[in-house]
Amino acid sequence: MDRKPSQPFSNPSLPKREIKFYLTSLGCPKNLVESEEMMAKMSLSGMVLVHEPEEADLLIVNTCGFITPAKQESIDVILDLAELREKNPWQRLVVVGCMVQRYREQMAAEIPEIDGFVGVEDKQTLLDIVWNVFGQTPMHPINNSFPYAPRLLATPPHMAYLRISDGCSHQCSYCAIPMIRGKHKSRPMEEIVQEARSLAAGGVKELVIVSQDTTSYGIDLYGKAQLSDLLTQLDKIEGLLWIRLMYTYPHLIDQRLATVFAQSQKLLPYIDMPIQHGDPEILKLMKRGSNDTHIRKAVALLREARREMVIRTTVITGFPGERNSHFQTMWDLLKEMDFDRVGVFPYYREDSTPAADLPNQVADRVKNKRVATLNEWAADQARQKNERWMGQIIPVLIESKNLENGGYFGRYWGQAPEVDGQVLIQGANLPLGEFAPVRIDRADEDNLYGYAHVEVATPIL
């Protein structure tokens, strides 16, 4: 691509009111929530959302800067849109989010096609920045009296992510999140509950609770963890049927939370609990705050609360100093805990993190071999867990039509959106966003397969 500095916007024939924007959101669901907030702000200010970049005057990329592959994906998308922008002189390109927070100066120097930057700390000035690249001010003043940030949902109408906090106060030695997002900041409980009520009133049946550290919710605001109290309040919301919990820390899972799982009518028997390793020595080097004893206790509490509990975890292999014995200890713990799903990642040496300077960095070929070994085992484990449903009728939330065979895609309560696979359904005419009983007749490591049984009453769980 021919690298040329950005030229001033010059298209006087374009009415201010008709500035069209296209936004692509990368990374985690927490990023998606911020993208939804940005889309709402820009729409309320007078811009018009379009779904094809070729139709847009303004191109926006909400970046992820967590690990090396995410950063590379962000750069690839930025370069693709920069190339489009070069072909269309009326277009402007704005980059936002985590990559900007970490690498603003480098990106400005290396990709001059970028017309504006919005870092994590610039959210309040978003509208000024995006309108300024056109030499204009917002068409409509933004009403700042909203009880919470308005969102333009990018998820299906029946589900939404609910972010309860931002940032992280843990000091994991491999992680750049505290540098990017700052310390853990909880949202007020009343604000979260009010937003959840509004989402439920709009047709949302499933809320997926997200944050960088869900289990620390409330400590900064109320002096103690208040996740259990928040979930109890959410459980009372009319119209809401499923509540799903993501991004929890093992050492912060306690009896109070287990009791909520046992008593709640809507909190699903599902939890995402990254352990990141299983060897005490490596966990200490990672500065996770939890050890193998915490992990065993958390799993025991959860499974005692709900025997059908689905526990998803992730691990990192190839951390500096990890020997074969450490790897084997981690694998033994994974087998002992009998996790339903295990995501496996190689360690990435992220600049400015303490782990980047640790001795005994593990060679890539060793990391990749260990990742492949664990992935093979994890796939077989997930397949066995999925096969337990064969021959049973389970409630499935119908999500979309399968255009290839006329069937449907859905999820049962043990499948989180985007990360856990789906239920592929044949059978009756099924309404999207509703529940249907499905008899499972086949399973693999990712998906369940079955037939709808509309004559059977549909339980939610």
Short mmCIF file of C-alpha atoms in Angstrom, two decimals:
data_model
loop_
_atom_site.label_atom_id
_atom_site.label_comp_id
_atom_site.label_asym_id
_atom_site.label_seq_id
_atom_site.Cartn_x
_atom_site.Cartn_y
_atom_site.Cartn_z
CA MET A 1 0.00 0.00 0.00
CA ASP A 2 1.29 3.47 -0.88
CA ARG A 3 1.75 5.24 2.46
CA LYS A 4 0.55 8.85 2.12
CA PRO A 5 -0.49 11.29 4.83
CA SER A 6 -4.21 11.81 5.30
CA GLN A 7 -5.71 14.63 3.26
CA PRO A 8 -8.26 17.07 4.74
CA PHE A 9 -11.85 16.03 4.24
CA SER A 10 -13.24 17.78 1.19
CA ASN A 11 -16.67 16.71 0.07
CA PRO A 12 -18.91 19.76 0.53
CA SER A 13 -21.78 18.07 -1.30
CA LEU A 14 -22.26 15.60 1.57
CA PRO A 15 -24.93 16.85 4.00
CA LYS A 16 -23.84 16.75 7.63
CA ARG A 17 -26.86 14.72 8.58
CA GLU A 18 -25.91 11.92 6.18
CA ILE A 19 -22.50 10.94 7.51
CA LYS A 20 -22.54 7.16 7.45
CA PHE A 21 -20.35 5.03 9.70
CA TYR A 22 -19.24 1.41 9.67
CA LEU A 23 -17.83 -0.21 12.81
CA THR A 24 -16.05 -3.53 13.22
CA SER A 25 -15.56 -4.83 16.75
CA LEU A 26 -12.67 -7.17 17.53
CA GLY A 27 -11.77 -9.15 20.63
CA CYS A 28 -13.89 -10.08 23.60
CA PRO A 29 -17.57 -9.48 24.49
CA LYS A 30 -16.48 -6.64 26.78
CA ASN A 31 -15.18 -4.88 23.67
CA LEU A 32 -18.46 -5.61 21.92
CA VAL A 33 -20.39 -3.85 24.69
CA GLU A 34 -18.21 -0.77 24.22
CA SER A 35 -18.83 -0.96 20.46
CA GLU A 36 -22.57 -1.07 21.11
CA GLU A 37 -22.25 2.03 23.30
CA MET A 38 -20.24 3.80 20.60
CA MET A 39 -22.78 2.93 17.90
CA ALA A 40 -25.58 4.31 20.05
CA LYS A 41 -23.71 7.55 20.77
CA MET A 42 -22.88 8.15 17.13
CA SER A 43 -26.41 7.35 15.99
CA LEU A 44 -27.90 9.69 18.57
CA SER A 45 -25.50 12.42 17.45
CA GLY A 46 -26.80 12.27 13.88
CA MET A 47 -24.65 9.68 12.14
CA VAL A 48 -26.16 6.73 10.25
CA LEU A 49 -24.96 3.15 10.78
CA VAL A 50 -24.30 1.06 7.66
CA HIS A 51 -23.27 -2.58 7.42
CA GLU A 52 -20.86 -2.48 4.49
CA PRO A 53 -17.57 -0.54 4.65
CA GLU A 54 -17.91 0.55 1.02
CA GLU A 55 -21.07 2.47 1.94
CA ALA A 56 -19.48 4.38 4.82
CA ASP A 57 -17.95 7.82 5.12
CA LEU A 58 -16.43 6.87 8.48
CA LEU A 59 -14.65 3.55 9.11
CA ILE A 60 -14.12 2.56 12.76
CA VAL A 61 -12.13 -0.35 14.18
CA ASN A 62 -12.53 -1.22 17.87
CA THR A 63 -9.26 -3.04 18.52
CA CYS A 64 -8.08 -5.75 20.91
CA GLY A 65 -4.55 -5.58 22.30
CA PHE A 66 -4.59 -8.48 24.75
CA ILE A 67 -2.24 -11.02 23.13
CA THR A 68 -0.14 -11.18 19.97
CA PRO A 69 -2.71 -12.89 17.68
CA ALA A 70 -5.40 -10.38 18.70
CA LYS A 71 -3.06 -7.47 17.99
CA GLN A 72 -2.18 -8.93 14.59
CA GLU A 73 -5.84 -9.36 13.73
CA SER A 74 -6.45 -5.72 14.65
CA ILE A 75 -3.59 -4.54 12.45
CA ASP A 76 -4.79 -6.68 9.53
CA VAL A 77 -8.30 -5.23 9.72
CA ILE A 78 -6.96 -1.68 10.03
CA LEU A 79 -4.75 -2.14 6.96
CA ASP A 80 -7.63 -3.59 4.94
CA LEU A 81 -9.82 -0.59 5.74
CA ALA A 82 -6.92 1.81 5.21
CA GLU A 83 -6.56 0.41 1.70
CA LEU A 84 -10.27 0.99 1.08
CA ARG A 85 -9.96 4.51 2.48
CA GLU A 86 -7.11 5.28 0.06
CA LYS A 87 -9.37 4.34 -2.86
CA ASN A 88 -12.21 6.54 -1.58
CA PRO A 89 -10.93 10.04 -0.73
CA TRP A 90 -14.14 11.00 1.08
CA GLN A 91 -13.71 8.22 3.68
CA ARG A 92 -12.05 8.63 7.06
CA LEU A 93 -10.60 5.95 9.35
CA VAL A 94 -10.71 6.08 13.17
CA VAL A 95 -9.14 3.41 15.40
CA VAL A 96 -10.30 2.95 18.98
CA GLY A 97 -9.79 0.73 22.01
CA CYS A 98 -7.00 -1.28 23.61
CA MET A 99 -4.45 -1.10 20.78
CA VAL A 100 -4.73 2.67 20.78
CA GLN A 101 -4.24 2.80 24.53
CA ARG A 102 -0.98 0.83 24.23
CA TYR A 103 0.41 1.79 20.84
CA ARG A 104 -1.05 5.14 19.78
CA GLU A 105 2.27 6.75 18.84
CA GLN A 106 3.59 3.73 16.95
CA MET A 107 0.34 3.35 15.01
CA ALA A 108 0.23 7.03 14.13
CA ALA A 109 3.80 6.82 12.79
CA GLU A 110 3.38 3.57 10.88
CA ILE A 111 -0.18 3.89 9.52
CA PRO A 112 -0.70 7.51 8.43
CA GLU A 113 -4.04 6.61 6.82
CA ILE A 114 -5.56 6.63 10.32
CA ASP A 115 -7.37 9.95 10.79
CA GLY A 116 -8.23 9.71 14.48
CA PHE A 117 -7.50 7.72 17.63
CA VAL A 118 -9.79 7.00 20.59
CA GLY A 119 -8.10 5.26 23.51
CA VAL A 120 -9.76 3.56 26.45
CA GLU A 121 -9.43 6.82 28.39
CA ASP A 122 -10.95 8.89 25.56
CA LYS A 123 -14.47 7.45 25.63
CA GLN A 124 -16.00 10.72 26.85
CA THR A 125 -14.55 12.60 23.88
CA LEU A 126 -15.46 9.97 21.28
CA LEU A 127 -18.04 12.15 19.52
CA ASP A 128 -15.75 15.15 19.34
CA ILE A 129 -13.01 13.02 17.78
CA VAL A 130 -15.13 11.23 15.17
CA TRP A 131 -16.99 14.34 14.07
CA ASN A 132 -13.80 16.40 14.03
CA VAL A 133 -12.25 14.24 11.30
CA PHE A 134 -14.97 15.73 9.05
CA GLY A 135 -14.47 19.26 10.39
CA GLN A 136 -17.97 19.17 11.90
CA THR A 137 -19.69 19.08 15.25
CA PRO A 138 -22.44 16.62 16.26
CA MET A 139 -25.79 17.30 14.61
CA HIS A 140 -27.69 16.52 17.80
CA PRO A 141 -26.63 17.17 21.41
CA ILE A 142 -26.34 14.02 23.47
CA ASN A 143 -28.67 13.65 26.42
CA ASN A 144 -26.37 12.86 29.34
CA SER A 145 -29.24 12.10 31.71
CA PHE A 146 -29.39 8.40 30.73
CA PRO A 147 -29.17 6.22 33.88
CA TYR A 148 -26.62 4.06 32.01
CA ALA A 149 -24.82 4.26 28.66
CA PRO A 150 -27.30 3.56 25.84
CA ARG A 151 -26.40 0.68 23.52
CA LEU A 152 -27.26 -0.37 20.00
CA LEU A 153 -27.20 -4.15 20.42
CA ALA A 154 -25.14 -6.13 17.92
CA THR A 155 -26.27 -9.47 19.36
CA PRO A 156 -29.45 -11.39 18.46
CA PRO A 157 -32.55 -9.82 20.05
CA HIS A 158 -32.94 -12.60 22.61
CA MET A 159 -29.50 -12.26 24.27
CA ALA A 160 -27.17 -9.52 25.42
CA TYR A 161 -23.92 -9.10 27.29
CA LEU A 162 -24.06 -7.19 30.57
CA ARG A 163 -20.76 -5.65 31.64
CA ILE A 164 -20.65 -5.14 35.39
CA SER A 165 -17.16 -3.68 35.79
CA ASP A 166 -14.07 -2.60 33.89
CA GLY A 167 -10.35 -2.98 34.50
CA CYS A 168 -8.56 -5.43 36.77
CA SER A 169 -6.67 -5.07 40.05
CA HIS A 170 -4.93 -8.45 39.79
CA GLN A 171 -1.29 -8.35 38.80
CA CYS A 172 -0.93 -11.50 36.70
CA SER A 173 2.63 -11.36 35.44
CA TYR A 174 1.78 -12.21 31.82
CA CYS A 175 -1.20 -9.85 31.39
CA ALA A 176 -1.33 -6.31 30.00
CA ILE A 177 -4.97 -5.63 30.93
CA PRO A 178 -4.21 -3.52 34.07
CA MET A 179 -1.87 -1.36 31.95
CA ILE A 180 -4.58 -0.88 29.34
CA ARG A 181 -7.74 -0.72 31.42
CA GLY A 182 -6.52 0.35 34.82
CA LYS A 183 -7.68 -0.96 38.18
CA HIS A 184 -10.98 -2.75 38.72
CA LYS A 185 -13.94 -0.35 38.64
CA SER A 186 -17.39 -1.71 39.46
CA ARG A 187 -20.58 -0.17 38.15
CA PRO A 188 -23.20 0.73 40.79
CA MET A 189 -25.58 -2.16 41.38
CA GLU A 190 -28.68 -0.01 40.85
CA GLU A 191 -27.41 1.05 37.42
CA ILE A 192 -26.70 -2.55 36.36
CA VAL A 193 -30.09 -3.79 37.52
CA GLN A 194 -31.85 -0.93 35.76
CA GLU A 195 -30.05 -1.73 32.51
CA ALA A 196 -30.89 -5.43 32.88
CA ARG A 197 -34.57 -4.60 33.38
CA SER A 198 -34.52 -2.48 30.25
CA LEU A 199 -32.89 -5.26 28.24
CA ALA A 200 -35.43 -7.80 29.48
CA ALA A 201 -38.30 -5.44 28.64
CA GLY A 202 -36.86 -5.21 25.12
CA GLY A 203 -37.04 -8.98 24.63
CA VAL A 204 -33.69 -10.18 25.96
CA LYS A 205 -34.06 -13.61 27.55
CA GLU A 206 -30.40 -14.41 28.22
CA LEU A 207 -27.94 -12.10 29.96
CA VAL A 208 -24.26 -13.02 29.81
CA ILE A 209 -22.39 -11.35 32.68
CA VAL A 210 -18.94 -10.13 31.62
CA SER A 211 -16.03 -8.11 32.98
CA GLN A 212 -12.28 -8.54 33.33
CA ASP A 213 -12.86 -9.95 36.83
CA THR A 214 -16.47 -10.80 37.55
CA THR A 215 -15.90 -12.29 41.00
CA SER A 216 -14.37 -9.06 42.38
CA TYR A 217 -17.53 -7.12 41.60
CA GLY A 218 -18.33 -4.55 44.27
CA ILE A 219 -15.11 -4.65 46.30
CA ASP A 220 -14.07 -1.17 45.20
CA LEU A 221 -17.55 0.33 45.68
CA TYR A 222 -18.92 -1.47 48.69
CA GLY A 223 -15.84 -2.74 50.53
CA LYS A 224 -16.67 -6.39 49.86
CA ALA A 225 -17.55 -8.66 46.94
CA GLN A 226 -21.19 -8.20 45.97
CA LEU A 227 -21.55 -10.54 43.00
CA SER A 228 -23.91 -12.83 44.91
CA ASP A 229 -26.15 -9.91 45.85
CA LEU A 230 -26.16 -8.63 42.28
CA LEU A 231 -27.13 -12.04 40.90
CA THR A 232 -29.93 -12.26 43.48
CA GLN A 233 -31.30 -8.94 42.22
CA LEU A 234 -31.02 -9.98 38.57
CA ASP A 235 -32.82 -13.22 39.36
CA LYS A 236 -35.97 -11.21 40.19
CA ILE A 237 -36.25 -9.48 36.82
CA GLU A 238 -39.41 -10.36 34.94
CA GLY A 239 -38.89 -11.68 31.42
CA LEU A 240 -35.29 -12.65 32.01
CA LEU A 241 -34.86 -16.44 31.82
CA TRP A 242 -31.14 -17.21 31.62
CA ILE A 243 -28.21 -15.58 33.45
CA ARG A 244 -24.74 -16.79 32.48
CA LEU A 245 -21.54 -16.09 34.41
CA MET A 246 -18.20 -15.52 32.67
CA TYR A 247 -14.62 -14.56 33.69
CA THR A 248 -14.45 -15.73 37.31
CA TYR A 249 -11.40 -16.30 39.52
CA PRO A 250 -11.18 -19.63 41.42
CA HIS A 251 -9.97 -18.19 44.73
CA LEU A 252 -12.93 -15.76 44.83
CA ILE A 253 -15.61 -18.42 44.40
CA ASP A 254 -17.11 -18.92 47.84
CA GLN A 255 -20.04 -20.56 49.60
CA ARG A 256 -22.26 -17.49 49.09
CA LEU A 257 -21.89 -17.74 45.33
CA ALA A 258 -22.41 -21.50 45.42
CA THR A 259 -25.63 -20.95 47.39
CA VAL A 260 -26.91 -18.52 44.74
CA PHE A 261 -26.23 -21.18 42.10
CA ALA A 262 -28.17 -23.70 44.17
CA GLN A 263 -31.16 -21.45 44.83
CA SER A 264 -31.48 -19.27 41.72
CA GLN A 265 -34.19 -20.00 39.17
CA LYS A 266 -32.33 -18.22 36.37
CA LEU A 267 -28.59 -18.46 37.04
CA LEU A 268 -27.51 -21.24 34.71
CA PRO A 269 -25.47 -24.20 35.98
CA TYR A 270 -22.59 -22.96 33.87
CA ILE A 271 -19.48 -21.02 34.75
CA ASP A 272 -16.41 -19.78 32.93
CA MET A 273 -13.48 -20.10 35.36
CA PRO A 274 -10.03 -19.67 33.79
CA ILE A 275 -7.39 -21.37 35.94
CA GLN A 276 -4.48 -20.66 33.51
CA HIS A 277 -2.33 -23.44 35.01
CA GLY A 278 -2.42 -26.23 37.54
CA ASP A 279 1.09 -26.40 38.92
CA PRO A 280 1.61 -24.44 42.18
CA GLU A 281 5.07 -23.23 41.18
CA ILE A 282 3.93 -21.89 37.80
CA LEU A 283 0.78 -20.34 39.30
CA LYS A 284 3.00 -18.49 41.76
CA LEU A 285 5.20 -17.21 38.93
CA MET A 286 2.05 -16.13 37.12
CA LYS A 287 0.94 -14.21 40.24
CA ARG A 288 -2.58 -15.47 39.73
CA GLY A 289 -3.62 -15.15 43.36
CA SER A 290 -4.98 -18.70 43.23
CA ASN A 291 -3.37 -22.10 43.55
CA ASP A 292 -4.38 -25.70 42.98
CA THR A 293 -6.08 -25.84 46.39
CA HIS A 294 -8.31 -22.90 45.46
CA ILE A 295 -9.16 -24.57 42.17
CA ARG A 296 -10.15 -27.85 43.82
CA LYS A 297 -12.27 -26.03 46.41
CA ALA A 298 -14.05 -23.92 43.80
CA VAL A 299 -14.90 -26.92 41.62
CA ALA A 300 -16.17 -28.86 44.64
CA LEU A 301 -18.40 -25.96 45.75
CA LEU A 302 -19.86 -25.51 42.28
CA ARG A 303 -20.53 -29.19 41.64
CA GLU A 304 -22.06 -29.59 45.09
CA ALA A 305 -24.37 -26.67 44.37
CA ARG A 306 -25.48 -28.01 40.97
CA ARG A 307 -24.62 -31.54 39.97
CA GLU A 308 -25.23 -30.68 36.29
CA MET A 309 -22.76 -27.76 36.46
CA VAL A 310 -20.83 -27.16 33.23
CA ILE A 311 -17.40 -25.68 34.00
CA ARG A 312 -15.36 -24.11 31.25
CA THR A 313 -11.72 -23.19 31.83
CA THR A 314 -8.63 -22.02 29.98
CA VAL A 315 -4.95 -22.75 30.52
CA ILE A 316 -1.67 -21.32 29.29
CA THR A 317 1.22 -23.64 28.50
CA GLY A 318 4.80 -22.70 27.76
CA PHE A 319 5.00 -20.08 30.50
CA PRO A 320 8.64 -19.15 31.34
CA GLY A 321 10.23 -21.87 33.44
CA GLU A 322 7.55 -24.48 32.65
CA ARG A 323 9.20 -27.89 32.56
CA ASN A 324 7.70 -31.20 31.51
CA SER A 325 6.92 -31.95 35.16
CA HIS A 326 4.96 -28.67 35.51
CA PHE A 327 3.06 -29.43 32.33
CA GLN A 328 2.19 -32.91 33.56
CA THR A 329 0.99 -31.56 36.93
CA MET A 330 -1.33 -29.17 35.11
CA TRP A 331 -2.65 -31.95 32.88
CA ASP A 332 -3.23 -34.19 35.91
CA LEU A 333 -5.25 -31.45 37.59
CA LEU A 334 -7.35 -30.92 34.47
CA LYS A 335 -8.17 -34.63 34.44
CA GLU A 336 -8.92 -34.65 38.16
CA MET A 337 -11.26 -31.66 37.92
CA ASP A 338 -13.04 -33.23 34.95
CA PHE A 339 -13.69 -29.87 33.30
CA ASP A 340 -16.35 -29.87 30.61
CA ARG A 341 -14.40 -27.64 28.24
CA VAL A 342 -10.78 -26.57 28.22
CA GLY A 343 -9.35 -23.81 26.04
CA VAL A 344 -5.60 -24.09 25.53
CA PHE A 345 -3.28 -21.20 24.64
CA PRO A 346 0.47 -20.91 24.26
CA TYR A 347 2.18 -18.27 26.38
CA TYR A 348 2.75 -15.02 24.48
CA ARG A 349 5.60 -12.79 25.57
CA GLU A 350 3.82 -9.45 25.90
CA ASP A 351 6.00 -6.38 26.11
CA SER A 352 6.04 -4.42 29.37
CA THR A 353 4.70 -7.35 31.39
CA PRO A 354 6.82 -8.84 34.22
CA ALA A 355 6.78 -12.32 32.65
CA ALA A 356 8.45 -10.99 29.50
CA ASP A 357 11.65 -10.51 31.52
CA LEU A 358 11.59 -13.87 33.30
CA PRO A 359 14.43 -16.31 32.57
CA ASN A 360 13.95 -19.72 30.97
CA GLN A 361 11.60 -18.67 28.20
CA VAL A 362 10.15 -21.80 26.56
CA ALA A 363 10.92 -22.48 22.90
CA ASP A 364 8.00 -22.13 20.46
CA ARG A 365 8.34 -25.72 19.27
CA VAL A 366 7.92 -26.95 22.86
CA LYS A 367 4.91 -24.67 23.45
CA ASN A 368 3.26 -25.79 20.23
CA LYS A 369 3.78 -29.47 21.05
CA ARG A 370 2.25 -29.04 24.49
CA VAL A 371 -0.68 -27.06 23.06
CA ALA A 372 -1.34 -29.80 20.51
CA THR A 373 -1.17 -32.50 23.19
CA LEU A 374 -3.65 -30.71 25.46
CA ASN A 375 -5.95 -29.76 22.59
CA GLU A 376 -6.22 -33.39 21.51
CA TRP A 377 -7.12 -34.44 25.05
CA ALA A 378 -9.52 -31.49 25.52
CA ALA A 379 -11.37 -32.34 22.29
CA ASP A 380 -11.87 -35.92 23.43
CA GLN A 381 -12.99 -34.71 26.88
CA ALA A 382 -15.53 -32.31 25.33
CA ARG A 383 -16.85 -35.03 23.02
CA GLN A 384 -17.39 -37.40 25.96
CA LYS A 385 -19.16 -34.66 27.91
CA ASN A 386 -21.41 -33.87 24.94
CA GLU A 387 -22.24 -37.53 24.37
CA ARG A 388 -23.94 -37.73 27.77
CA TRP A 389 -26.89 -35.90 26.21
CA MET A 390 -27.49 -38.49 23.48
CA GLY A 391 -30.99 -39.89 23.72
CA GLN A 392 -32.19 -37.10 26.02
CA ILE A 393 -34.61 -34.26 25.34
CA ILE A 394 -33.19 -30.91 26.45
CA PRO A 395 -34.42 -27.30 26.14
CA VAL A 396 -32.65 -25.34 23.43
CA LEU A 397 -32.73 -21.60 22.75
CA ILE A 398 -33.34 -21.26 18.99
CA GLU A 399 -30.92 -18.71 17.53
CA SER A 400 -30.94 -18.80 13.74
CA LYS A 401 -32.01 -20.65 10.62
CA ASN A 402 -29.62 -23.14 9.05
CA LEU A 403 -29.80 -22.05 5.42
CA GLU A 404 -27.92 -25.12 4.19
CA ASN A 405 -30.46 -27.73 5.24
CA GLY A 406 -33.54 -25.86 6.43
CA GLY A 407 -32.87 -26.68 10.08
CA TYR A 408 -31.89 -24.42 12.95
CA PHE A 409 -28.97 -23.45 15.15
CA GLY A 410 -29.48 -23.13 18.88
CA ARG A 411 -27.78 -23.47 22.25
CA TYR A 412 -28.61 -25.40 25.39
CA TRP A 413 -27.78 -23.91 28.78
CA GLY A 414 -24.30 -25.49 28.77
CA GLN A 415 -23.18 -23.55 25.69
CA ALA A 416 -22.09 -19.91 25.94
CA PRO A 417 -22.40 -17.73 22.83
CA GLU A 418 -19.42 -17.78 20.44
CA VAL A 419 -17.17 -20.03 22.54
CA ASP A 420 -18.87 -23.38 23.12
CA GLY A 421 -20.43 -24.69 19.93
CA GLN A 422 -24.12 -25.09 19.13
CA VAL A 423 -27.04 -27.46 18.81
CA LEU A 424 -27.87 -28.24 15.17
CA ILE A 425 -31.58 -29.01 14.92
CA GLN A 426 -33.82 -30.67 12.36
CA GLY A 427 -37.60 -30.68 12.56
CA ALA A 428 -40.52 -28.40 13.08
CA ASN A 429 -41.01 -24.75 12.23
CA LEU A 430 -39.33 -23.12 15.22
CA PRO A 431 -39.61 -19.46 16.29
CA LEU A 432 -36.27 -17.69 16.67
CA GLY A 433 -35.45 -16.47 20.16
CA GLU A 434 -37.72 -19.03 21.81
CA PHE A 435 -37.07 -22.34 23.56
CA ALA A 436 -37.78 -25.73 22.02
CA PRO A 437 -37.33 -29.29 23.30
CA VAL A 438 -34.74 -31.15 21.23
CA ARG A 439 -33.90 -34.86 21.31
CA ILE A 440 -30.14 -35.27 20.94
CA ASP A 441 -29.06 -38.16 18.72
CA ARG A 442 -25.43 -37.27 17.92
CA ALA A 443 -22.53 -35.30 19.39
CA ASP A 444 -18.97 -34.34 18.63
CA GLU A 445 -16.39 -32.28 20.52
CA ASP A 446 -18.05 -29.02 19.51
CA ASN A 447 -21.73 -29.49 18.75
CA LEU A 448 -24.87 -31.46 19.56
CA TYR A 449 -27.25 -32.67 16.84
CA GLY A 450 -30.92 -33.50 17.23
CA TYR A 451 -34.60 -33.20 16.29
CA ALA A 452 -37.18 -30.78 17.64
CA HIS A 453 -40.08 -32.30 19.60
CA VAL A 454 -42.72 -29.59 19.66
CA GLU A 455 -45.28 -31.89 21.26
CA VAL A 456 -43.17 -32.00 24.43
CA ALA A 457 -43.46 -29.23 27.02
CA THR A 458 -40.44 -26.95 26.98
CA PRO A 459 -38.68 -26.42 30.32
CA ILE A 460 -36.15 -23.62 30.51
CA LEU A 461 -33.59 -25.82 32.28
#
